[in-house]
Amino acid sequence: MAVVGLAASSLVLAGCSSERGEGGSDGSSSEGGSGTSSETGEAAGPTTFTFASSSDPASLDPAFASDGESFRVARQMFEGLVGVEPGTADPAPLLAESWDVSDDGLEYTFQLKEGVSFHDGTPFNGDAVCFNFDRWDGFTGIAASESMSYYWGKVNGGYEGAGKYASCEAPDDATAVITLSSPLPELVAALSLPAFSMQSPTALAEYGADEVGGSEDAPTLPEYATDHPTGTGPFTFESWSPGENVTLAANTEYWGEQGQITTVIFPVISDATARRQALEAGDIDGYDLVGPADVVALEDAGYTIENRDPFNVLYLGMNQAVPELADIRVRQAIAHAIDKDALVAATLPEGTLVATNFVPPSVRGHSDDVPTYDFDQDEARSLLAEAGVSDLTLNFTYPTNVSRPYMPTPEQVFERIAADLEEVGITVEATPLPWSPDYLDRIQGGADHGLHLLGWTGDYNDTYNFIGVFFGAQSNEWGFDDPALFESLSTARVATDEAEQTSLYEEANVQIMENLPGIPIAHPVPSLAFRPGVENYPASPVQDEVYNVITLTD
């Protein structure tokens, strides 16, 4: 999210390229999806890579998805104008080789990669780019709901001309010009999201991609989103058996280096322990969201652990709709009561950073000047007494039966925080709830919660994608109304000068921690595990992990 400044005056970005088009790190590649022996250089047979998913994808059309498992599959089949620089959260050229941004931040001219076709043979060109942008902005009805096209609504701010997108023109096959009605400096970074992947206009039209049925609460996907996803990526769709697996095959006409993998299978294994057991049994090649307790045991047994750089935040939310929590002294007392260093050491993976901001240090706008609330339980007791609530009782809601990248063991985190609070005289009323749908419904749906655990993994490298999501407007999660903070974030979001925007976001982070709506706890390191022989896995802080670069040595 450090790219917000890309929308500053007349920038050209070229020369760097996404790793997904470059094959494995050893430079080996092959046409037609055949593998290559790393020792002899001789052609190898078909190679399958099996990676366990924690759930089904919600949709095979990434424009109608917002979840990690949908995006994991989508990244293999689809590509956007903008990719991600390998190993970072920063944008890089992909289907657009470069771009220019006008001085006023309203016109983006993308120079497109030539000679690229979609899986169905439809040419990728300027007209295809405009078709996709106009499609997103033209969503209506259920297709325009938050449960479907979440990211276009959030990033663009509306549909059918009501948001920032104004128009797209294609002066020629190799150029697309996007015009905005008002500045959106995060646009380039946002375009790295799978939700904004380029899709075949032919397939979208032929298979009724926008014909969403059902209701907003229970939408039904069109045929395109279940059976005919069509992109430009290194793998093509083979089959989806809901609840069982998704299977992809090598795109033999891929414009880049196909690499060794000829088949990708995503079996659905919802339980973290079952995923570990499947790896140990040799049924899968790898899996995500490894529990901290499993990391050392798997490494000792010879499995490979890959850690993503922390690009997330785990926090304790404090709902100010609860009268006691509306008192800043009570919120400060809770912050002083928690031993974050001990919590991180006991419950989170090695390498986890203790948080002081709601954005990780790698994001531009992170401030070293925010107020901090050191572990001091005597100060916590003093503040509670000053507030007149020395016998305070608070509801504490936490999720069960779930592992998140920012919170692999929620129950353990809850137990540590609850013990710290009890130590300073705060009585905790525990409310454990299953993650889906009860937990998020309670936290985001009303005032019947006090403290809660939640977090966020950044979608792309932009400060607003963290603190704007949390504090950009009133929400049931936090229960406060702070027009000054909302205005600060709105102003920072549209600042087109990078230095000015950085300063505004730093000031906003100070403002947030002075008001203390919640307590940022940590930036955990998510871990993946693989069997021996899986090499060159492209671990990415934003999970931009495309499997054509993987090498299997046995």
PDB file of C-alpha atoms in Angstrom, residues 20-38 41-44 254 256-261 548-551:
ATOM      1  CA  ARG A  20       4.362 -14.935 -12.592  1.00  0.00           C
ATOM      2  CA  GLY A  21       5.490 -14.525 -16.205  1.00  0.00           C
ATOM      3  CA  GLU A  22       9.092 -15.457 -15.570  1.00  0.00           C
ATOM      4  CA  GLY A  23       8.967 -19.188 -14.792  1.00  0.00           C
ATOM      5  CA  GLY A  24      10.862 -20.792 -11.927  1.00  0.00           C
ATOM      6  CA  SER A  25      13.816 -19.128 -10.286  1.00  0.00           C
ATOM      7  CA  ASP A  26      16.141 -21.547 -12.046  1.00  0.00           C
ATOM      8  CA  GLY A  27      14.935 -20.206 -15.372  1.00  0.00           C
ATOM      9  CA  SER A  28      13.474 -23.534 -16.464  1.00  0.00           C
ATOM     10  CA  SER A  29      10.261 -23.511 -18.440  1.00  0.00           C
ATOM     11  CA  SER A  30       8.513 -25.476 -21.105  1.00  0.00           C
ATOM     12  CA  GLU A  31       5.815 -25.143 -23.691  1.00  0.00           C
ATOM     13  CA  GLY A  32       2.632 -27.147 -23.309  1.00  0.00           C
ATOM     14  CA  GLY A  33       2.920 -27.581 -19.549  1.00  0.00           C
ATOM     15  CA  SER A  34       5.534 -30.372 -19.652  1.00  0.00           C
ATOM     16  CA  GLY A  35       7.915 -30.370 -16.728  1.00  0.00           C
ATOM     17  CA  THR A  36      11.691 -30.180 -16.994  1.00  0.00           C
ATOM     18  CA  SER A  37      14.128 -32.167 -14.903  1.00  0.00           C
ATOM     19  CA  SER A  38      16.196 -29.768 -12.798  1.00  0.00           C
ATOM     20  CA  GLY A  41      17.182 -30.708 -18.521  1.00  0.00           C
ATOM     21  CA  GLU A  42      15.232 -33.549 -20.121  1.00  0.00           C
ATOM     22  CA  ALA A  43      11.466 -33.305 -20.480  1.00  0.00           C
ATOM     23  CA  ALA A  44       9.543 -34.736 -17.560  1.00  0.00           C
ATOM     24  CA  TYR A 254       0.266 -18.820 -22.057  1.00  0.00           C
ATOM     25  CA  GLY A 256       4.728 -16.094 -20.316  1.00  0.00           C
ATOM     26  CA  GLU A 257       6.740 -19.024 -19.055  1.00  0.00           C
ATOM     27  CA  GLN A 258       4.427 -21.887 -18.141  1.00  0.00           C
ATOM     28  CA  GLY A 259       6.826 -23.637 -15.805  1.00  0.00           C
ATOM     29  CA  GLN A 260       6.761 -27.236 -14.608  1.00  0.00           C
ATOM     30  CA  ILE A 261       3.278 -27.667 -13.108  1.00  0.00           C
ATOM     31  CA  ASN A 548       3.804 -21.558 -12.541  1.00  0.00           C
ATOM     32  CA  VAL A 549       7.015 -20.579 -10.715  1.00  0.00           C
ATOM     33  CA  ILE A 550       7.038 -23.608  -8.389  1.00  0.00           C
ATOM     34  CA  THR A 551       9.560 -26.411  -8.908  1.00  0.00           C
TER      35      THR A 551
END
